PDB file of C-alpha atoms in Angstrom:
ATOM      1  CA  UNK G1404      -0.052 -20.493  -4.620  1.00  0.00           C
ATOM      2  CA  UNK G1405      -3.410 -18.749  -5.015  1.00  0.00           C
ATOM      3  CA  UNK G1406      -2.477 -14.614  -4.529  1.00  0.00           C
ATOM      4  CA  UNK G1407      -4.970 -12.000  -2.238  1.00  0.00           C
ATOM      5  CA  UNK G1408      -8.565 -12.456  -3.755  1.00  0.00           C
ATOM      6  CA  UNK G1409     -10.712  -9.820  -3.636  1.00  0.00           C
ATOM      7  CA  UNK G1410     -14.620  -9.283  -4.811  1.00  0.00           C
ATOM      8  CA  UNK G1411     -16.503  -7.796  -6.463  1.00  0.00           C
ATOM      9  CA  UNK G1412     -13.476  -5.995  -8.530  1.00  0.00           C
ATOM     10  CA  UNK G1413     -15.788  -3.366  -9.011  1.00  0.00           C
ATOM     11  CA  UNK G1414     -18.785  -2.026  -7.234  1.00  0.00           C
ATOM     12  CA  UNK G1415     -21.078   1.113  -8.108  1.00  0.00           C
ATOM     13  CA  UNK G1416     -23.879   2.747  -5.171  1.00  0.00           C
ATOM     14  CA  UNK G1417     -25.614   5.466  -4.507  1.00  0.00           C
ATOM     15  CA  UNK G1418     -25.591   7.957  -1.715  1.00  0.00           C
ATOM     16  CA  UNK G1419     -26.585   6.955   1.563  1.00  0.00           C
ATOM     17  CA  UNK G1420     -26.291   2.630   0.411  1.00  0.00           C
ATOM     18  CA  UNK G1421     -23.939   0.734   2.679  1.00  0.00           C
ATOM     19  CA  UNK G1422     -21.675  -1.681   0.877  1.00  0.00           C
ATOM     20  CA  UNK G1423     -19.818  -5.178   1.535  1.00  0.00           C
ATOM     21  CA  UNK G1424     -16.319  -6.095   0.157  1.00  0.00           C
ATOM     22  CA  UNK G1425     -14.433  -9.130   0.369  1.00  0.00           C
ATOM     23  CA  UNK G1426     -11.341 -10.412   0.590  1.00  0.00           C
ATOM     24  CA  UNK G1427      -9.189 -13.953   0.764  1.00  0.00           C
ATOM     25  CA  UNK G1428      -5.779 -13.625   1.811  1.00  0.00           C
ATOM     26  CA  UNK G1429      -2.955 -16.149   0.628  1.00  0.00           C
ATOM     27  CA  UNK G1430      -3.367 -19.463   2.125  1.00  0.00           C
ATOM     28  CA  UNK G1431      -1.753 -19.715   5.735  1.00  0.00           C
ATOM     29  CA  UNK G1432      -1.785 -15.751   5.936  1.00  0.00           C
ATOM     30  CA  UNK G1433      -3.147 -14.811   9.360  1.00  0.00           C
ATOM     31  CA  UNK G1434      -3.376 -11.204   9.112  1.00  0.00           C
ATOM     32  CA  UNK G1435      -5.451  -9.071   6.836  1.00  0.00           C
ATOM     33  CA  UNK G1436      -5.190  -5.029   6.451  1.00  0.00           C
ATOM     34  CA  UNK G1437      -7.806  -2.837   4.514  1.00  0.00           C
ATOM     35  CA  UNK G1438      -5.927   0.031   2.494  1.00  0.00           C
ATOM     36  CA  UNK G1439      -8.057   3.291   0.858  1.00  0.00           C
ATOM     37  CA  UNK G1440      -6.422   4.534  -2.125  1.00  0.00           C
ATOM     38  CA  UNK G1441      -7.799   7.841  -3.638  1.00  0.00           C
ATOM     39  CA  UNK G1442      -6.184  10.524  -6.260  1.00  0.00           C
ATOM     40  CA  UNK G1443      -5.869  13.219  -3.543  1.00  0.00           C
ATOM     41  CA  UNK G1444      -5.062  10.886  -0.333  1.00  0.00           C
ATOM     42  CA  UNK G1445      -3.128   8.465  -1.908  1.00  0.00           C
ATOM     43  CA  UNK G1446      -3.019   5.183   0.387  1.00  0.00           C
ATOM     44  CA  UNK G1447      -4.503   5.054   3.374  1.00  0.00           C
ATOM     45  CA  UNK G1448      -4.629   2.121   6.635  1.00  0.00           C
ATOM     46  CA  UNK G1449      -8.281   1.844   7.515  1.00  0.00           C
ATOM     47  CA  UNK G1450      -7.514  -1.156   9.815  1.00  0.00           C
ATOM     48  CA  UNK G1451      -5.936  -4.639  10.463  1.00  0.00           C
ATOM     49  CA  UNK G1452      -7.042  -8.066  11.780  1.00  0.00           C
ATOM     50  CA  UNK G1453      -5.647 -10.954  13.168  1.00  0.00           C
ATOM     51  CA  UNK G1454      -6.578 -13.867  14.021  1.00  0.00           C
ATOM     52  CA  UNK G1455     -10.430 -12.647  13.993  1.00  0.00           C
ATOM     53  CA  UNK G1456      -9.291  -9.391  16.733  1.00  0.00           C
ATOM     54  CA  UNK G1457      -8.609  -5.927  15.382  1.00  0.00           C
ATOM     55  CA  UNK G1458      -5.718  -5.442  16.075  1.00  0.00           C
ATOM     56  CA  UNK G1459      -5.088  -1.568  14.186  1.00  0.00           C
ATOM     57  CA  UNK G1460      -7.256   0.906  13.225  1.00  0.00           C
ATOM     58  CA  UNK G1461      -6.728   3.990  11.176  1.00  0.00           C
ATOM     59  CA  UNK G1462      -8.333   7.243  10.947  1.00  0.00           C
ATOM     60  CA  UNK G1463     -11.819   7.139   9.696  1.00  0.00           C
ATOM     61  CA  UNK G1464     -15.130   7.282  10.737  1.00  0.00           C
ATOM     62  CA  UNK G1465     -17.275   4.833  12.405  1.00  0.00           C
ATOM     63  CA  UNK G1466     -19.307   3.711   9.363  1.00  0.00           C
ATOM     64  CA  UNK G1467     -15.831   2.288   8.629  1.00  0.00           C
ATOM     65  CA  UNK G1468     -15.849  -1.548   9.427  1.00  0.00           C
ATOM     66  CA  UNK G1469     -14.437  -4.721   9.011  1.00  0.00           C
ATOM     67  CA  UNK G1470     -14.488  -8.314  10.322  1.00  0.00           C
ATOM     68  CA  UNK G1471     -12.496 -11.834   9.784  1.00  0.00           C
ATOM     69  CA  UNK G1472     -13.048 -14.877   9.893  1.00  0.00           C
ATOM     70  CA  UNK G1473     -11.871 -18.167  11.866  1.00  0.00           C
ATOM     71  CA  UNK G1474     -11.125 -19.119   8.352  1.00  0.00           C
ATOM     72  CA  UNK G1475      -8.845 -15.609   7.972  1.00  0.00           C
ATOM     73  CA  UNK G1476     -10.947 -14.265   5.282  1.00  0.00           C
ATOM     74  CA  UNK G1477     -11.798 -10.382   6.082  1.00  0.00           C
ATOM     75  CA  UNK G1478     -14.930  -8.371   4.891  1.00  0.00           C
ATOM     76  CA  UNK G1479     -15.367  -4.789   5.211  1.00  0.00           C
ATOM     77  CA  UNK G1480     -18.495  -2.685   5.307  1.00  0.00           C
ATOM     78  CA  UNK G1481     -18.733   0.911   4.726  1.00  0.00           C
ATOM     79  CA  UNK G1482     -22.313   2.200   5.366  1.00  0.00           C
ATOM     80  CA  UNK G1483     -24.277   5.390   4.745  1.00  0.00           C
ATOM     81  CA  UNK G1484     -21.988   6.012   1.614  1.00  0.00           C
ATOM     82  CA  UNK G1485     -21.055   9.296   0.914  1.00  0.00           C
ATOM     83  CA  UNK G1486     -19.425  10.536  -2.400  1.00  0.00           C
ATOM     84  CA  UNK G1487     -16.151  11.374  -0.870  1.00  0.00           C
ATOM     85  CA  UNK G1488     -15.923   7.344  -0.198  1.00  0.00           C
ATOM     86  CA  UNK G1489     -15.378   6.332  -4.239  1.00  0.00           C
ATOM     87  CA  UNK G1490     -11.922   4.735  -3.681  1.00  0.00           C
ATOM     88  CA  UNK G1491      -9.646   1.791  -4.796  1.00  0.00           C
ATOM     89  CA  UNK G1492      -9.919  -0.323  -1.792  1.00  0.00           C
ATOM     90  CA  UNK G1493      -7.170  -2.553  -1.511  1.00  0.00           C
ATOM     91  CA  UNK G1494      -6.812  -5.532   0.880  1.00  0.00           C
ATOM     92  CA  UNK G1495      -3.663  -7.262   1.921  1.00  0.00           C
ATOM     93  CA  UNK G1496      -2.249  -9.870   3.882  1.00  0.00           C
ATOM     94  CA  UNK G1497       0.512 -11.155   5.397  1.00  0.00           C
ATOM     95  CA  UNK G1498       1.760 -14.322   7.579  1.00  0.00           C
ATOM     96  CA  UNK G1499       1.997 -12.299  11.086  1.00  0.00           C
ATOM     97  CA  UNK G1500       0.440  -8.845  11.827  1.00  0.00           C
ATOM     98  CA  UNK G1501       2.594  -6.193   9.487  1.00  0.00           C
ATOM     99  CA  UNK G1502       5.928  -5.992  10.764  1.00  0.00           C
ATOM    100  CA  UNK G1503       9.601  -5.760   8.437  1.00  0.00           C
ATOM    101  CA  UNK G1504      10.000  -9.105   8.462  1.00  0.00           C
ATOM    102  CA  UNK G1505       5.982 -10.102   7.729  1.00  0.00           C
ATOM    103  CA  UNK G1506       5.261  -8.264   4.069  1.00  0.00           C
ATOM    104  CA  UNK G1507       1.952  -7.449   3.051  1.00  0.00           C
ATOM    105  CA  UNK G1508       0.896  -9.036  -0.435  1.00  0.00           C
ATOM    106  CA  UNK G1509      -2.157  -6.504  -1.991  1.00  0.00           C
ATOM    107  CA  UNK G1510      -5.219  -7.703  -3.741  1.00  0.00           C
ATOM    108  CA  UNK G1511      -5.856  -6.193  -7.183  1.00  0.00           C
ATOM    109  CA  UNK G1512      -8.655  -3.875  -4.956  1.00  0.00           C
ATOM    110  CA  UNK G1513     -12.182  -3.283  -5.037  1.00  0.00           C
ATOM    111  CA  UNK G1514     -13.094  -0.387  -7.157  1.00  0.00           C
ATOM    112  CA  UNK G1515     -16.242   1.636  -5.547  1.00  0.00           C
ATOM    113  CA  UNK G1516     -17.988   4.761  -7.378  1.00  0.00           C
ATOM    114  CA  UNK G1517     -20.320   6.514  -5.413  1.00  0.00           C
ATOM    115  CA  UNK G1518     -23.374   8.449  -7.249  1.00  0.00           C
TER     116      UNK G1518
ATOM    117  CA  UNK X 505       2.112  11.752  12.439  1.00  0.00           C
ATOM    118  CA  UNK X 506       5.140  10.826  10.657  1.00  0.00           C
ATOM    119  CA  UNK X 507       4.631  11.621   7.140  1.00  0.00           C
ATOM    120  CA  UNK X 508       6.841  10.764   3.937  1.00  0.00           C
ATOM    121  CA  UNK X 509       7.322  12.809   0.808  1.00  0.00           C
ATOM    122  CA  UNK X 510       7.839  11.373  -2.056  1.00  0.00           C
ATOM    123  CA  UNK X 511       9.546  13.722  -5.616  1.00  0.00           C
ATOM    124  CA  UNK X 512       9.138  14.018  -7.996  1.00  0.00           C
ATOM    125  CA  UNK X 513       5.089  13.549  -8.414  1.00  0.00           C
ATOM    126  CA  UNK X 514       5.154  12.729 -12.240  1.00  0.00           C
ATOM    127  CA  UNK X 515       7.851  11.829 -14.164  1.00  0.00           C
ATOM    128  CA  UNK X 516       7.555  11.193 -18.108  1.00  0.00           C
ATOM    129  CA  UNK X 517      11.202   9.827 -19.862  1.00  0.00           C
ATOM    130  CA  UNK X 518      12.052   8.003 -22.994  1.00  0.00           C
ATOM    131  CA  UNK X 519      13.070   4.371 -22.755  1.00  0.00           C
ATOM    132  CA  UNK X 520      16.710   3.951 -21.731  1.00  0.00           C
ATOM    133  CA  UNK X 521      17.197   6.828 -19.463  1.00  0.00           C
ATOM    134  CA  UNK X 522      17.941   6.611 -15.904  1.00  0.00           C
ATOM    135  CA  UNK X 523      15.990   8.220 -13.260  1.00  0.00           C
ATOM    136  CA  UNK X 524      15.883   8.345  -9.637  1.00  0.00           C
ATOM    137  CA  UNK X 525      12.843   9.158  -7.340  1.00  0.00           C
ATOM    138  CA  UNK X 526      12.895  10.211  -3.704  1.00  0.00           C
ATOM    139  CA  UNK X 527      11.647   9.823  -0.264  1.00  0.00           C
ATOM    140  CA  UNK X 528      11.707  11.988   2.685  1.00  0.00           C
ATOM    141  CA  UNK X 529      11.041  12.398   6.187  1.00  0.00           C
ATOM    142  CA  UNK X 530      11.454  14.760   9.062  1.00  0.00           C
ATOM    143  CA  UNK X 531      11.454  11.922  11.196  1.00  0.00           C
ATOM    144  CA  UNK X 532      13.560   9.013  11.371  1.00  0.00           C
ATOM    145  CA  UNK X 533      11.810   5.849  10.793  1.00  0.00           C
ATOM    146  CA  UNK X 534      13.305   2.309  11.352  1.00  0.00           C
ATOM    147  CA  UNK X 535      12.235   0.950   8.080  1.00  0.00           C
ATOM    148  CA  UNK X 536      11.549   1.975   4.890  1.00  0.00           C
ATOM    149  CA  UNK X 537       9.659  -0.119   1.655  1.00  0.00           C
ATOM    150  CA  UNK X 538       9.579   0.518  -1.932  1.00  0.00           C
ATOM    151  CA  UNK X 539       6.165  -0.976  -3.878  1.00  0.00           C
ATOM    152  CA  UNK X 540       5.253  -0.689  -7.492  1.00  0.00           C
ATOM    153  CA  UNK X 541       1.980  -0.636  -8.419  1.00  0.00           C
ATOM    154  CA  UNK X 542       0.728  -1.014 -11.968  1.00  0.00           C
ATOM    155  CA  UNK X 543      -2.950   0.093 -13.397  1.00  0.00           C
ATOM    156  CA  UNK X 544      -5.278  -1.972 -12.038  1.00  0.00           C
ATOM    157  CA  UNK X 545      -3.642  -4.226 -10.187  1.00  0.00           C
ATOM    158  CA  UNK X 546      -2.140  -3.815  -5.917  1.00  0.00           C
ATOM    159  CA  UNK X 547       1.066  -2.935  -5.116  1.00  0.00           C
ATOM    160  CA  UNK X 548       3.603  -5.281  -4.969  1.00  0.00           C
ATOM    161  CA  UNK X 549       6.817  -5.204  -3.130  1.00  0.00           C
ATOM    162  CA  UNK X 550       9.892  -4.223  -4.556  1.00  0.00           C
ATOM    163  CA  UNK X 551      12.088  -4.211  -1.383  1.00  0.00           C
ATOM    164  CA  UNK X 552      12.494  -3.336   2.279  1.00  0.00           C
ATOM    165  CA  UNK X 553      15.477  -1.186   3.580  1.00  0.00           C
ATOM    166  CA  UNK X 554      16.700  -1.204   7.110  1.00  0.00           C
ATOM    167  CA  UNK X 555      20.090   0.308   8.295  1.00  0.00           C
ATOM    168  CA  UNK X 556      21.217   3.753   7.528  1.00  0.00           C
ATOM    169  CA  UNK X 557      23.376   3.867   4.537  1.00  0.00           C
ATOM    170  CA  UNK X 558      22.323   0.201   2.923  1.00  0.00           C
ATOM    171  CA  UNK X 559      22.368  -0.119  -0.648  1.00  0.00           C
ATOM    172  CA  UNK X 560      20.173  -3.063  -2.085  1.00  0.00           C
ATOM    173  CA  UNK X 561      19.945  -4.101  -5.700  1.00  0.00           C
ATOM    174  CA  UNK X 562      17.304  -5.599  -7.941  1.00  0.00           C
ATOM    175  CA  UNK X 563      18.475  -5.642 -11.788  1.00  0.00           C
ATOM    176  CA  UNK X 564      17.969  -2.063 -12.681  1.00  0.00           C
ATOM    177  CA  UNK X 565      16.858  -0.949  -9.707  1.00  0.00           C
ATOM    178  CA  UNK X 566      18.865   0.220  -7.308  1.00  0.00           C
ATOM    179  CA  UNK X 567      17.562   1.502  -2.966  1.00  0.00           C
ATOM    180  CA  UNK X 568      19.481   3.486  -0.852  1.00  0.00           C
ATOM    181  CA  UNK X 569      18.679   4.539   2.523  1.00  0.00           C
ATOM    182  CA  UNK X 570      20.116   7.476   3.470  1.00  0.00           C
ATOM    183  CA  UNK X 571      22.823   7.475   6.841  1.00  0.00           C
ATOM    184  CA  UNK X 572      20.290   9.568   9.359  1.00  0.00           C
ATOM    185  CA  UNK X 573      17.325   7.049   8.330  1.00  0.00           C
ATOM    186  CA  UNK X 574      14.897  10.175   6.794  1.00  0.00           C
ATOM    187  CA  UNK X 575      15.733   9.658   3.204  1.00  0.00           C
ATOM    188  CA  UNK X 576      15.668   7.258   0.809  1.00  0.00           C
ATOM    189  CA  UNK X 577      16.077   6.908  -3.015  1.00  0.00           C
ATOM    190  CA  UNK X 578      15.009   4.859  -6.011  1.00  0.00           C
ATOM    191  CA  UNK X 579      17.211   4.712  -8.854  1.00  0.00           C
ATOM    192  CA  UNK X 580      16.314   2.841 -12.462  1.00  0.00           C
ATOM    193  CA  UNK X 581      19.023   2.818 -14.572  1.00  0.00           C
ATOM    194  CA  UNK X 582      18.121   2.273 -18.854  1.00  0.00           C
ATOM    195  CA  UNK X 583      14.453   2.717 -17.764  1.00  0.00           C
ATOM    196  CA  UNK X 584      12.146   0.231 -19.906  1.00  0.00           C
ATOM    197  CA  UNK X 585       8.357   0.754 -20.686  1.00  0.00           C
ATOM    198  CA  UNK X 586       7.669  -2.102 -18.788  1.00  0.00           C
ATOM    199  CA  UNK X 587       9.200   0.067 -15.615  1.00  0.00           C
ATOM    200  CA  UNK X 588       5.826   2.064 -15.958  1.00  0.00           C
ATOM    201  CA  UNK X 589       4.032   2.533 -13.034  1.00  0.00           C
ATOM    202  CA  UNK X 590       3.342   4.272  -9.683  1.00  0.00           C
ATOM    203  CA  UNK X 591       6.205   4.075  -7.298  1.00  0.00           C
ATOM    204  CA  UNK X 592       5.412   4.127  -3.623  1.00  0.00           C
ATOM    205  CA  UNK X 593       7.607   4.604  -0.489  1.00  0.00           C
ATOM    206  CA  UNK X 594       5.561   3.327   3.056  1.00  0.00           C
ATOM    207  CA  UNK X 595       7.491   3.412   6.450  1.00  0.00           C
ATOM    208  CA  UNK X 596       6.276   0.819   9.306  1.00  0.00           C
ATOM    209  CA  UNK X 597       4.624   2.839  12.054  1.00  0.00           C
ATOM    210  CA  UNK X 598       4.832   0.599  14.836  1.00  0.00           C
ATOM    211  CA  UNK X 599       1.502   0.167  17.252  1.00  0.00           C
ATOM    212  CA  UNK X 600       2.730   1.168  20.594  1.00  0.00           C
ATOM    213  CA  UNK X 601       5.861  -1.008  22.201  1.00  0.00           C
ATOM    214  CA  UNK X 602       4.897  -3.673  19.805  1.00  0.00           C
ATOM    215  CA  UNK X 603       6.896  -4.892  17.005  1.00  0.00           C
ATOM    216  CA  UNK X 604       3.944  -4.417  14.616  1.00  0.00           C
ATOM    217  CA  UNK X 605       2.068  -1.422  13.123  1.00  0.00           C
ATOM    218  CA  UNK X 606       0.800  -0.183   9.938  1.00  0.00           C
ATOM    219  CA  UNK X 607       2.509   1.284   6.844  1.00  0.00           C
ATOM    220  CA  UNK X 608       1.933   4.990   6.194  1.00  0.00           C
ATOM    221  CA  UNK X 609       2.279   5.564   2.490  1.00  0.00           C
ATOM    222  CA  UNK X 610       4.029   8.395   0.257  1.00  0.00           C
ATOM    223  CA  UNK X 611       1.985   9.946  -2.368  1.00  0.00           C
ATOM    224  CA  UNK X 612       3.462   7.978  -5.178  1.00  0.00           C
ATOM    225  CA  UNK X 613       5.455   9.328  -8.152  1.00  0.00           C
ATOM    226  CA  UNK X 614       4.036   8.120 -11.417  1.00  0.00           C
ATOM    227  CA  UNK X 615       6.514   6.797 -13.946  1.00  0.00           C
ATOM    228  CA  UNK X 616       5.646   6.498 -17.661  1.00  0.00           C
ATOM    229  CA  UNK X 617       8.849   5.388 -20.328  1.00  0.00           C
ATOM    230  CA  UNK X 618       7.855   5.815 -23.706  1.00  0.00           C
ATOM    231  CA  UNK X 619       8.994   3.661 -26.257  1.00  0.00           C
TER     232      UNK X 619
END
């Protein structure tokens, strides 16, 4: 069974560029979550979807976004990049929104630098 | 916002000690998860912990939640290098009177064992 897929593994822009990532959660998975993981903030919840609705959202700014799929495949855009947004971005699914007994399987992440 | 502490921040031991890492917070929480997450790759799941005072194995590993539900630990007995790694604890914030939510994450202690 294929794991959380996500792409490009890593991404490099520049100031002020908006950016696309990707992500394909384990077959049958109907939920999809986007994590931020940086040095000083550790882990962060950006936001979940399910079933193509959003149905969480964490705290961060509007040019914070994300969509899925009828298929359950997720994207999420981040535009006017600032530096502050070079982050691990991990993606993860899971068979029902996030709950104890529905566990979240991470990607390996996108890697973004900002210049 | 219910936040979790995790001690220590680094840890550096020689192969076949035993450690134990902690988790705390000032709030109760109904659930508590322990990920590892190795360079470059997502977290994975290690195990989920649910009633006060449970004890749950996995080889060398060993979870306790503590009896009030703010406190859990991590213990690895005969630590390996292969144990190397970033250890997270995440509680299950629940969205509203639903069953589901989002995980808030500890900062992560990092383990290295040296041969």
């Amino acid at each position: 069974k294929a794991g959380v897929t996500q792409t490009p593994r890593y991404l490099i822009k520049t100031r002020g560029q908006q950016v696309t990532l990707s992500c394909s959660p384990i077959s049958g998975h109907r939920s999809v979550s986007w994590y931020q993981q940086t040095p000083g903030q550790g882990l962060q919840f950006l936001f979940e979807y399910f079933s193509e609705t959003q149905r969480n959202k964490g705290n961060f700014p509007g040019r914070f976004s994300g969509r899925q799929f009828s298929n359950s495949r997720s994207e999420m855009n981040v535009s006017t990049l600032e530096l502050g947004d070079s982050a691990l971005y991990l993606c993860a699914s899971s068979f029902s929104s996030t709950a104890v007994n529905s566990p979240l399987h991470f990607g390996n992440g996108t890697r973004l630098t900002v210049t | 916002t219910q936040l979790l502490e995790q001690s220590p921040q680094f840890l550096s031991i020689q192969e076949g000690e035993n450690l134990t890492v902690y988790c705390n917070s000032s709030s109760v929480f109904s659930s508590l998860q322990w990920y590892r997450q190795e360079p470059g790759e997502g977290p994975v799941l290690l195990v989920t912990v649910v009633t006060g005072g449970e004890v749950k194995k996995l080889k060398r590993l060993t979870f306790q939640f503590g009896d009030a539900r703010k406190d859990s630990s991590l213990h690895i007995t005969a630590a390996q290098p292969g144990d190397t790694g970033l250890y997270l604890c995440a509680l299950l914030s629940l969205h509203g009177s639903s069953n589901t939510g989002k995980l808030i994450f500890g900062q992560g202690t990092t383990l290295q064992v040296k041969p």
